[in-house]
Amino acid sequence: MEKREELYAGKAKSVFRTDSPDYMILEFRNDTSAFDGKKVEQLDRKGMVNNKFNAFIMQKLEEAGVPTHFEKLLSDNECLVKNLQMMPVECVVRNISAGSLCRRLGVEEGQELNPPTFELFLKNDALGDPMVNESLVETFGWAAPADLQRAKELTYKVNDVLKKLFDDAGMLLVDYKLEFGLFKGEVVLGDEFSPDGCRLWDKETRKKMDKDRFRQGLGGVIEAYEEVGGRLGINFDA
Ligand code: TMP
Ligand code: ASP
């Protein structure tokens, strides 16, 4: 597959066209962003670490029956993906209270959420990714109701697969954000799954091992991402 011009540059990844309209190339950059782009820094190795981390997780999800856009790794920082028509919403599942849930509802961090919560946010940095709901998604045509239902079902299925995967490696999957799109009529998981878009805590010490280290200025961001990967058996030097 031949790499063509850049189509879009997001906060941490760039998307390139290929010689096929059905496939695109994702390039993971070292840029690390938080608070809707208000805090941005370059972190050494981050693009490579997230590219390989994402490849590992997407393959695990495919094996478990979750359709994903991931096709194959192309280089340290690039992978080939299907060209999805993205839904402009973020699907968030929480197993333990943290982040905006605590701020919005005055809930203490670290409470087990049973059953896990499901939330929708509109992808719009200028508006600060406001929370939306299924009615708003339908009315504004951000996704067809059946497609949104399928995305929700897949988001929960990802929870079943990844909660166990991280638990077996001594970590708690606190929460995560997924984005979906349509490929030839089918709802498919897009974007990425990496410590940038989820919260992971050490099971024993509850040490934060995800992008909260960057958001909260705790340091050791990429070291933590690499430790998560190492525990899962990912070889970043391969
Ligand atoms: P929140 O607590 O800030 O709402 O975030 C919930 C989870 O979703 C957390 O794992 C971070 C992730 N997330 C993103 O990756 N990108 C975003 O734009 C938002 C709002 C959340
Ligand atoms: N990913 C979003 C940003 O870059 C939100 C966040 O992770 O805090 O601003």
XYZ file of N, CA and C and ligand atoms in Angstrom:
744
model
N 0.856 -1.206 0.000
C 0.000 0.000 0.000
C 0.886 1.248 0.000
N 0.598 2.165 -0.873
C 1.455 3.362 -1.023
C 0.932 4.518 -0.169
N 1.839 5.191 0.550
C 1.435 6.333 1.385
C 1.281 7.575 0.509
N 0.127 8.204 0.606
C -0.114 9.435 -0.166
C -0.190 10.637 0.780
N -0.932 11.672 0.419
C -0.884 12.924 1.176
C -1.586 12.839 2.535
N -1.177 13.737 3.425
C -1.804 13.812 4.744
C -3.216 14.370 4.589
N -4.163 13.674 5.211
C -5.559 14.093 5.120
C -5.944 14.968 6.295
N -5.352 14.622 7.473
C -5.831 15.224 8.707
C -4.766 15.041 9.783
N -4.534 16.058 10.567
C -3.624 15.919 11.720
C -4.421 16.168 12.985
N -4.552 15.131 13.805
C -5.227 15.277 15.094
C -4.212 15.736 16.133
N -4.575 15.627 17.419
C -3.687 16.133 18.458
C -2.486 15.203 18.685
N -2.666 13.906 18.422
C -1.565 12.958 18.668
C -1.265 12.064 17.465
N -2.161 12.035 16.481
C -1.953 11.171 15.309
C -2.239 11.954 14.028
N -1.598 11.509 12.941
C -1.892 12.068 11.625
C -2.418 10.949 10.746
N -3.295 11.303 9.823
C -3.926 10.317 8.950
C -3.515 10.609 7.507
N -3.053 9.572 6.826
C -2.623 9.728 5.432
C -3.482 8.865 4.515
N -3.752 9.378 3.338
C -4.433 8.606 2.306
C -3.475 7.536 1.777
N -4.025 6.482 1.203
C -3.184 5.490 0.516
C -3.663 5.422 -0.938
N -3.111 4.502 -1.716
C -3.573 4.370 -3.104
C -4.907 3.626 -3.175
N -5.418 3.174 -2.013
C -6.745 2.550 -1.994
C -7.705 3.443 -1.198
N -8.900 3.683 -1.716
C -9.854 4.502 -0.950
C -10.335 3.806 0.324
N -10.132 2.503 0.433
C -10.626 1.755 1.592
C -9.653 1.739 2.770
N -8.416 2.171 2.551
C -7.404 2.083 3.616
C -6.694 3.402 3.823
N -6.259 3.612 5.072
C -5.500 4.814 5.399
C -4.314 4.417 6.273
N -3.376 5.335 6.386
C -2.228 5.092 7.273
C -2.326 6.053 8.456
N -2.231 5.475 9.665
C -2.221 6.285 10.894
C -0.782 6.433 11.334
N -0.369 7.646 11.611
C 0.966 7.879 12.157
C 0.821 8.396 13.586
N 1.407 7.667 14.516
C 1.368 8.060 15.933
C 2.550 8.983 16.187
N 2.256 10.230 16.582
C 3.329 11.190 16.846
C 3.689 11.197 18.341
N 4.772 11.912 18.677
C 5.168 12.007 20.084
C 4.359 13.055 20.841
N 3.539 13.819 20.116
C 2.736 14.864 20.766
C 1.795 14.243 21.785
N 1.752 14.853 22.949
C 0.878 14.382 24.023
C 0.019 15.561 24.430
N -1.290 15.340 24.381
C -2.208 16.459 24.606
C -3.183 16.125 25.719
N -3.562 17.134 26.460
C -4.609 16.958 27.478
C -5.438 18.224 27.554
N -6.565 18.114 28.195
C -7.479 19.242 28.396
C -7.843 19.875 27.050
N -8.278 19.034 26.112
C -8.711 19.474 24.782
C -7.645 20.319 24.087
N -6.412 19.865 24.210
C -5.325 20.518 23.480
C -4.726 21.712 24.207
N -5.163 21.977 25.442
C -4.617 23.150 26.157
C -3.218 22.853 26.701
N -2.912 21.579 26.959
C -1.566 21.189 27.412
C -1.005 20.217 26.387
N 0.065 20.606 25.705
C 0.666 19.732 24.688
C 2.174 19.676 24.907
N 2.728 18.453 24.910
C 4.188 18.279 25.005
C 4.605 17.127 24.120
N 5.874 17.148 23.738
C 6.460 16.039 22.981
C 7.094 15.090 23.982
N 6.714 13.834 23.952
C 7.333 12.859 24.845
C 8.042 11.815 23.995
N 9.345 11.700 24.216
C 10.184 10.762 23.498
C 9.607 9.346 23.522
N 9.604 8.658 22.402
C 9.169 7.247 22.258
C 7.650 7.066 22.278
N 6.886 8.120 22.598
C 5.451 7.917 22.797
C 4.741 7.405 21.537
N 5.095 7.968 20.369
C 4.435 7.535 19.135
C 4.635 6.044 18.910
N 5.866 5.606 19.072
C 6.195 4.187 18.867
C 5.482 3.310 19.902
N 5.539 3.741 21.163
C 4.929 2.934 22.230
C 3.413 2.808 21.994
N 2.739 3.901 21.695
C 1.294 3.828 21.501
C 0.916 3.070 20.233
N 1.729 3.189 19.183
C 1.448 2.452 17.949
C 1.495 0.947 18.211
N 2.537 0.502 18.912
C 2.676 -0.942 19.170
C 1.668 -1.421 20.216
N 1.389 -0.577 21.198
C 0.390 -0.911 22.220
C -0.978 -1.092 21.561
N -1.327 -0.117 20.720
C -2.623 -0.159 20.030
C -2.735 -1.407 19.143
N -1.658 -1.728 18.434
C -1.677 -2.903 17.554
C -1.964 -4.166 18.371
N -1.305 -4.283 19.518
C -1.482 -5.455 20.384
C -2.937 -5.560 20.860
N -3.485 -4.438 21.347
C -4.857 -4.465 21.880
C -5.875 -4.728 20.762
N -5.708 -4.053 19.628
C -6.663 -4.238 18.528
C -6.682 -5.709 18.081
N -5.512 -6.336 18.055
C -5.477 -7.751 17.662
C -6.190 -8.623 18.690
N -6.006 -8.319 19.973
C -6.712 -9.065 21.030
C -8.225 -8.902 20.869
N -8.659 -7.688 20.544
C -10.096 -7.432 20.403
C -10.655 -8.159 19.180
N -9.915 -8.122 18.072
C -10.341 -8.855 16.859
C -10.525 -10.335 17.183
N -9.532 -10.893 17.893
C -9.587 -12.327 18.243
C -10.829 -12.632 19.081
N -11.272 -11.640 19.868
C -12.447 -11.837 20.726
C -13.751 -11.507 20.002
N -13.659 -11.154 18.724
C -14.877 -10.928 17.936
C -15.320 -9.484 17.832
N -14.460 -8.535 18.223
C -14.791 -7.115 18.051
C -14.187 -6.648 16.724
N -15.021 -6.207 15.771
C -14.447 -5.746 14.503
C -13.691 -4.427 14.704
N -12.454 -4.370 14.248
C -11.655 -3.147 14.399
C -11.124 -2.692 13.036
N -10.668 -1.439 13.000
C -10.123 -0.915 11.741
C -8.685 -1.357 11.511
N -8.059 -1.971 12.528
C -6.626 -2.277 12.436
C -6.333 -3.369 11.403
N -5.375 -3.108 10.529
C -4.961 -4.117 9.539
C -3.578 -4.666 9.874
N -2.561 -3.786 9.912
C -1.218 -4.258 10.270
C -0.294 -3.106 10.616
N 0.770 -3.452 11.364
C 1.813 -2.470 11.656
C 2.625 -2.255 10.384
N 2.997 -1.002 10.123
C 3.815 -0.719 8.940
C 5.227 -0.304 9.339
N 5.358 0.332 10.487
C 6.677 0.787 10.970
C 6.523 1.078 12.456
N 7.586 1.576 13.077
C 7.528 1.902 14.508
C 6.363 2.842 14.833
N 6.103 3.784 13.923
C 5.101 4.814 14.224
C 3.848 4.753 13.355
N 3.775 3.766 12.449
C 2.651 3.763 11.510
C 1.934 2.413 11.472
N 0.630 2.487 11.247
C -0.120 1.264 10.963
C -1.141 1.529 9.860
N -1.541 0.437 9.223
C -2.542 0.501 8.149
C -3.907 0.215 8.764
N -4.879 1.055 8.447
C -6.232 0.873 8.990
C -7.276 1.011 7.884
N -8.465 0.496 8.168
C -9.585 0.687 7.251
C -10.026 2.155 7.306
N -10.538 2.630 6.210
C -11.019 4.013 6.136
C -12.480 4.055 6.594
N -12.688 4.413 7.852
C -14.043 4.425 8.415
C -14.684 5.795 8.231
N -16.008 5.764 8.170
C -16.778 7.008 8.251
C -17.085 7.179 9.742
N -16.330 8.062 10.414
C -16.371 8.109 11.881
C -17.659 8.753 12.412
N -18.131 8.216 13.529
C -19.217 8.870 14.276
C -18.529 9.907 15.179
N -19.040 11.128 15.243
C -18.327 12.165 16.019
C -18.596 12.094 17.519
N -18.734 10.874 18.040
C -18.989 10.726 19.475
C -17.965 9.793 20.106
N -17.724 10.003 21.396
C -16.818 9.156 22.165
C -17.660 8.321 23.116
N -17.405 7.030 23.149
C -18.116 6.121 24.049
C -17.208 5.841 25.243
N -17.666 6.154 26.441
C -16.844 5.983 27.647
C -17.512 4.999 28.596
N -16.767 3.989 29.012
C -17.225 3.067 30.058
C -16.330 3.260 31.274
N -16.946 3.252 32.449
C -16.191 3.389 33.707
C -16.490 2.225 34.626
N -15.419 1.609 35.142
C -15.544 0.547 36.142
C -15.289 1.069 37.548
N -14.515 2.148 37.635
C -14.145 2.756 38.922
C -14.244 4.275 38.734
N -14.712 4.983 39.735
C -14.890 6.435 39.576
C -13.537 7.151 39.524
N -13.449 8.107 38.567
C -12.238 8.930 38.407
C -12.585 10.062 37.450
N -11.657 11.002 37.302
C -11.744 12.027 36.262
C -13.001 12.870 36.324
N -13.595 13.071 35.135
C -14.718 14.021 35.042
C -15.948 13.531 35.797
N -16.086 12.241 35.998
C -17.242 11.745 36.754
C -17.197 12.293 38.181
N -16.008 12.267 38.774
C -15.843 12.778 40.147
C -16.098 14.273 40.183
N -15.566 14.995 39.172
C -15.764 16.456 39.149
C -17.235 16.811 38.969
N -17.902 16.109 38.047
C -19.291 16.459 37.721
C -20.264 16.097 38.827
N -20.055 14.930 39.452
C -21.057 14.425 40.391
C -20.622 14.491 41.846
N -19.407 14.988 42.092
C -18.934 15.080 43.473
C -18.686 13.726 44.111
N -18.424 12.735 43.262
C -18.180 11.372 43.755
C -16.689 11.253 44.086
N -16.361 10.503 45.117
C -14.967 10.295 45.470
C -14.281 9.375 44.464
N -13.007 9.631 44.175
C -12.249 8.777 43.246
C -12.056 7.387 43.853
N -12.135 6.362 42.986
C -11.764 5.022 43.425
C -12.918 4.132 43.849
N -14.166 4.603 43.660
C -15.313 3.751 44.013
C -15.628 2.792 42.887
N -15.898 1.553 43.242
C -16.285 0.588 42.204
C -17.666 0.957 41.670
N -17.835 0.931 40.361
C -19.116 1.297 39.742
C -19.780 0.022 39.228
N -20.904 -0.309 39.844
C -21.558 -1.563 39.507
C -23.055 -1.329 39.312
N -23.588 -1.475 38.079
C -22.870 -1.881 36.866
C -22.001 -0.740 36.336
N -21.024 -1.068 35.484
C -20.185 -0.035 34.884
C -21.062 0.987 34.155
N -20.622 2.253 34.154
C -21.423 3.291 33.491
C -21.042 3.398 32.021
N -21.995 3.920 31.228
C -21.750 4.196 29.802
C -22.119 5.647 29.561
N -21.179 6.414 28.988
C -21.448 7.829 28.697
C -21.042 8.154 27.269
N -21.702 9.177 26.729
C -21.381 9.653 25.371
C -20.934 11.101 25.434
N -19.885 11.409 24.673
C -19.408 12.790 24.575
C -19.286 13.148 23.114
N -19.640 14.394 22.793
C -19.478 14.873 21.421
C -18.029 15.271 21.209
N -17.442 14.816 20.092
C -16.046 15.192 19.795
C -16.040 16.624 19.279
N -15.709 17.551 20.149
C -15.650 18.953 19.748
C -14.790 19.723 20.759
N -13.497 19.877 20.399
C -12.548 20.523 21.317
C -13.002 21.926 21.702
N -13.545 22.670 20.705
C -13.932 24.063 20.976
C -14.994 24.122 22.072
N -15.845 23.105 22.122
C -16.895 23.067 23.149
C -16.471 22.258 24.375
N -15.237 21.724 24.359
C -14.759 20.924 25.498
C -15.420 19.560 25.570
N -15.672 18.941 24.413
C -16.275 17.594 24.348
C -17.472 17.453 25.298
N -18.565 18.179 25.051
C -19.688 18.112 25.989
C -20.339 16.727 26.037
N -20.871 16.394 27.204
C -21.593 15.133 27.339
C -22.898 15.240 26.549
N -23.252 14.165 25.846
C -24.512 14.128 25.103
C -25.239 12.835 25.477
N -26.373 12.587 24.844
C -27.079 11.337 25.123
C -27.645 10.746 23.825
N -28.282 9.593 23.946
C -28.726 8.883 22.743
C -29.744 9.696 21.953
N -30.606 10.426 22.646
C -31.613 11.250 21.978
C -30.940 12.340 21.136
N -29.939 13.000 21.701
C -29.252 14.072 20.956
C -28.507 13.492 19.748
N -27.913 12.318 19.933
C -27.179 11.690 18.814
C -28.145 11.419 17.662
N -29.353 10.952 17.999
C -30.335 10.648 16.948
C -30.834 11.935 16.284
N -31.242 12.899 17.112
C -31.824 14.137 16.571
C -30.851 14.862 15.653
N -29.582 14.943 16.068
C -28.611 15.679 15.251
C -27.957 14.807 14.184
N -28.362 13.534 14.123
C -27.884 12.668 13.048
C -26.410 12.306 13.149
N -25.850 12.340 14.401
C -24.428 11.994 14.548
C -24.208 10.502 14.299
N -25.240 9.704 14.539
C -25.192 8.270 14.212
C -26.636 7.769 14.147
N -26.857 6.744 13.337
C -28.188 6.127 13.287
C -28.395 5.372 14.599
N -29.637 5.348 15.120
C -29.875 4.672 16.409
C -29.346 3.229 16.442
N -29.542 2.481 15.385
C -29.083 1.088 15.400
C -27.555 1.016 15.455
N -26.900 1.939 14.766
C -25.429 1.946 14.780
C -24.907 2.338 16.155
N -25.582 3.296 16.799
C -25.157 3.698 18.145
C -25.348 2.537 19.124
N -26.462 1.814 18.977
C -26.700 0.660 19.854
C -25.602 -0.383 19.686
N -25.199 -0.600 18.438
C -24.135 -1.568 18.155
C -22.803 -1.086 18.769
N -22.541 0.215 18.656
C -21.307 0.766 19.229
C -21.309 0.572 20.750
N -22.480 0.762 21.353
C -22.596 0.595 22.813
C -22.346 -0.868 23.213
N -22.960 -1.758 22.438
C -22.789 -3.199 22.701
C -21.304 -3.585 22.584
N -20.640 -3.066 21.547
C -19.223 -3.388 21.352
C -18.360 -2.757 22.451
N -18.760 -1.567 22.916
C -17.991 -0.898 23.980
C -18.011 -1.751 25.250
N -19.166 -2.334 25.563
C -19.253 -3.230 26.728
C -18.482 -4.533 26.495
N -18.521 -5.016 25.263
C -17.779 -6.254 24.971
C -16.276 -6.024 25.166
N -15.813 -4.853 24.732
C -14.401 -4.490 24.939
C -14.087 -4.513 26.435
N -15.030 -4.068 27.259
C -14.813 -4.078 28.712
C -14.587 -5.503 29.214
N -15.417 -6.433 28.770
C -15.260 -7.831 29.199
C -13.868 -8.354 28.852
N -13.425 -8.046 27.627
C -12.142 -8.583 27.150
C -10.972 -7.906 27.871
N -11.012 -6.569 27.944
C -9.831 -5.850 28.435
C -9.727 -5.820 29.958
N -10.889 -5.842 30.652
C -10.818 -5.881 32.118
C -10.025 -7.115 32.549
N -10.312 -8.229 31.884
C -9.643 -9.482 32.232
C -8.168 -9.450 31.821
N -7.918 -8.938 30.612
C -6.539 -8.871 30.117
C -5.652 -8.071 31.084
N -6.147 -6.896 31.510
C -5.344 -6.058 32.415
C -5.304 -6.667 33.819
N -6.421 -7.230 34.259
C -6.455 -7.840 35.597
C -5.415 -8.958 35.709
N -5.338 -9.777 34.653
C -4.366 -10.877 34.653
C -2.928 -10.358 34.724
N -2.735 -9.089 34.304
C -1.396 -8.498 34.323
C -1.224 -7.548 35.514
N -2.120 -7.663 36.501
C -1.971 -6.899 37.747
C -2.431 -5.458 37.683
N -3.378 -5.175 36.755
C -3.843 -3.790 36.629
C -5.368 -3.706 36.624
N -5.866 -2.544 37.054
C -7.307 -2.276 37.029
C -7.608 -1.371 35.840
N -8.567 -1.789 35.012
C -9.039 -0.921 33.925
C -10.119 -0.028 34.532
N -9.742 1.196 34.842
C -10.628 2.125 35.553
C -11.717 2.652 34.624
N -11.285 3.158 33.463
C -12.231 3.647 32.449
C -11.521 3.744 31.105
N -12.282 3.987 30.049
C -11.664 4.114 28.717
C -12.652 4.759 27.758
N -12.087 5.273 26.673
C -12.874 5.951 25.645
C -12.659 5.248 24.301
N -13.737 4.975 23.595
C -13.635 4.356 22.271
C -14.342 5.216 21.238
N -13.885 5.093 19.990
C -14.554 5.772 18.878
C -14.833 4.743 17.787
N -16.019 4.861 17.209
C -16.445 3.907 16.188
C -16.746 4.612 14.875
N -16.769 3.808 13.801
C -17.150 4.337 12.503
C -17.759 3.228 11.672
N -18.199 3.593 10.485
C -18.817 2.613 9.589
C -17.850 2.251 8.471
N -17.758 0.939 8.194
C -16.973 0.461 7.059
C -17.872 -0.488 6.266
N -18.235 -0.090 5.085
C -19.135 -0.878 4.231
C -20.389 -1.282 5.018
N -20.938 -0.343 5.787
C -22.201 -0.568 6.502
C -22.064 -1.191 7.872
N -20.853 -1.651 8.225
C -20.671 -2.323 9.518
C -20.052 -1.360 10.539
N -20.517 -1.437 11.814
C -19.928 -0.614 12.872
C -18.603 -1.259 13.311
N -17.536 -0.467 13.226
C -16.183 -0.987 13.455
C -15.462 -0.049 14.439
N -14.675 -0.639 15.352
C -13.889 0.162 16.290
C -12.755 0.874 15.552
N -12.658 2.195 15.768
C -11.602 2.964 15.096
C -10.659 3.597 16.103
N -10.007 4.673 15.683
C -9.108 5.456 16.540
C -8.034 4.561 17.157
N -7.860 4.618 18.473
C -6.794 3.828 19.102
C -7.221 3.375 20.480
N -6.555 2.338 20.976
C -6.647 2.009 22.395
C -5.224 2.017 22.926
N -4.940 2.977 23.804
C -3.599 3.089 24.396
C -3.761 3.743 25.760
N -2.694 3.836 26.553
C -2.822 4.499 27.858
C -3.166 5.988 27.750
N -3.216 6.532 26.523
C -3.674 7.911 26.323
C -5.180 8.039 26.510
N -5.924 6.965 26.249
C -7.381 7.061 26.207
C -8.068 6.162 27.210
N -7.312 5.778 28.250
C -7.940 4.964 29.298
C -7.254 5.277 30.615
N -7.798 4.769 31.700
C -7.106 4.860 32.990
C -6.778 3.457 33.463
N -5.537 3.282 33.888
C -5.060 1.991 34.376
C -4.342 2.209 35.695
N -4.733 1.445 36.694
C -4.074 1.558 38.001
C -3.456 0.202 38.349
N -2.310 0.263 39.050
C -1.743 -0.970 39.578
C -2.738 -1.534 40.593
N -2.967 -2.849 40.501
C -4.003 -3.483 41.320
C -3.696 -3.377 42.809
N -2.415 -3.492 43.174
C -2.047 -3.479 44.592
C -1.900 -2.053 45.133
N -1.105 -1.237 44.428
C -0.759 0.085 44.970
C -1.675 1.192 44.451
N -2.458 0.897 43.412
C -3.322 1.887 42.738
C -2.505 3.014 42.081
N -1.208 2.752 41.825
C -0.382 3.723 41.089
C -0.993 3.966 39.717
N -1.064 5.231 39.298
C -1.611 5.576 37.984
C -0.579 5.269 36.911
N -1.018 4.553 35.858
C -0.088 4.103 34.814
C -0.548 4.582 33.435
N -1.268 5.688 33.368
C -1.894 6.150 32.122
C -1.677 7.650 31.962
N -2.432 8.277 31.062
C -2.215 9.699 30.757
C -2.530 10.637 31.909
N -3.151 10.159 32.971
C -3.307 11.013 34.157
C -1.935 11.435 34.697
N -0.893 10.633 34.443
C 0.456 11.033 34.883
C 0.860 12.326 34.191
N 0.456 12.472 32.921
C 0.737 13.698 32.157
C -0.211 14.819 32.591
N -1.517 14.501 32.638
C -2.501 15.524 33.017
C -2.155 16.144 34.370
N -1.741 15.293 35.318
C -1.512 15.752 36.700
C -0.055 16.092 36.988
N 0.804 16.031 35.924
C 2.218 16.389 36.093
C 2.962 15.466 37.044
N 2.627 14.169 37.016
C 3.246 13.224 37.949
C 4.595 12.707 37.460
N 4.915 12.944 36.158
C 6.191 12.473 35.606
C 6.150 10.986 35.289
N 7.233 10.513 34.659
C 7.343 9.084 34.337
C 6.224 8.578 33.454
N 5.789 9.401 32.498
C 4.628 9.047 31.672
C 4.946 7.844 30.778
N 5.968 7.981 29.950
C 6.247 6.899 28.996
C 6.791 5.663 29.717
N 7.521 5.899 30.803
C 7.994 4.758 31.609
C 6.788 3.934 32.080
N 5.720 4.611 32.486
C 4.516 3.899 32.942
C 3.856 3.160 31.775
N 3.757 3.815 30.603
C 3.147 3.171 29.440
C 3.947 1.896 29.084
N 5.284 2.026 29.149
C 6.124 0.872 28.799
C 5.999 -0.228 29.836
N 5.784 0.151 31.080
C 5.586 -0.870 32.115
C 4.270 -1.614 31.879
N 3.228 -0.879 31.514
C 1.948 -1.531 31.203
C 2.163 -2.523 30.057
N 2.814 -2.044 29.000
C 3.070 -2.902 27.839
C 3.901 -4.125 28.217
N 4.935 -3.889 29.028
C 5.800 -4.990 29.466
C 5.009 -6.045 30.215
N 4.121 -5.610 31.089
C 3.309 -6.568 31.856
C 2.394 -7.383 30.937
N 2.004 -6.756 29.792
C 1.137 -7.480 28.846
C 1.963 -8.361 27.902
N 3.284 -8.222 27.969
C 4.153 -9.026 27.116
C 4.466 -8.388 25.774
N 4.253 -7.061 25.669
C 4.568 -6.370 24.412
C 6.060 -6.062 24.387
N 6.706 -6.371 23.262
C 8.134 -6.059 23.109
C 8.264 -4.814 22.242
N 8.544 -3.668 22.872
C 8.610 -2.417 22.129
C 9.864 -2.308 21.277
N 10.849 -3.166 21.499
C 12.085 -3.072 20.723
C 12.070 -3.976 19.496
N 10.969 -4.749 19.340
C 10.898 -5.681 18.206
C 10.672 -4.913 16.913
P -13.008 11.712 31.692
O -12.932 11.214 33.095
O -12.124 12.914 31.436
O -14.415 11.945 31.217
O -12.410 10.578 30.762
C -12.908 9.260 30.778
C -11.978 8.370 29.996
O -12.006 8.700 28.610
C -10.510 8.481 30.402
O -9.938 7.186 30.333
C -9.890 9.376 29.364
C -10.729 9.128 28.146
N -10.913 10.318 27.328
C -10.153 10.496 26.199
O -9.328 9.655 25.868
N -10.348 11.590 25.429
C -11.253 12.532 25.738
O -11.398 13.514 24.987
C -12.053 12.334 26.907
C -13.101 13.345 27.301
C -11.839 11.229 27.666
N -7.412 13.735 24.585
C -7.974 15.007 24.962
C -6.996 16.134 24.729
O -5.990 15.992 24.180
C -8.526 15.023 26.355
C -7.675 14.430 27.430
O -7.193 13.332 27.268
O -7.511 15.041 28.497
O -7.178 17.255 25.034
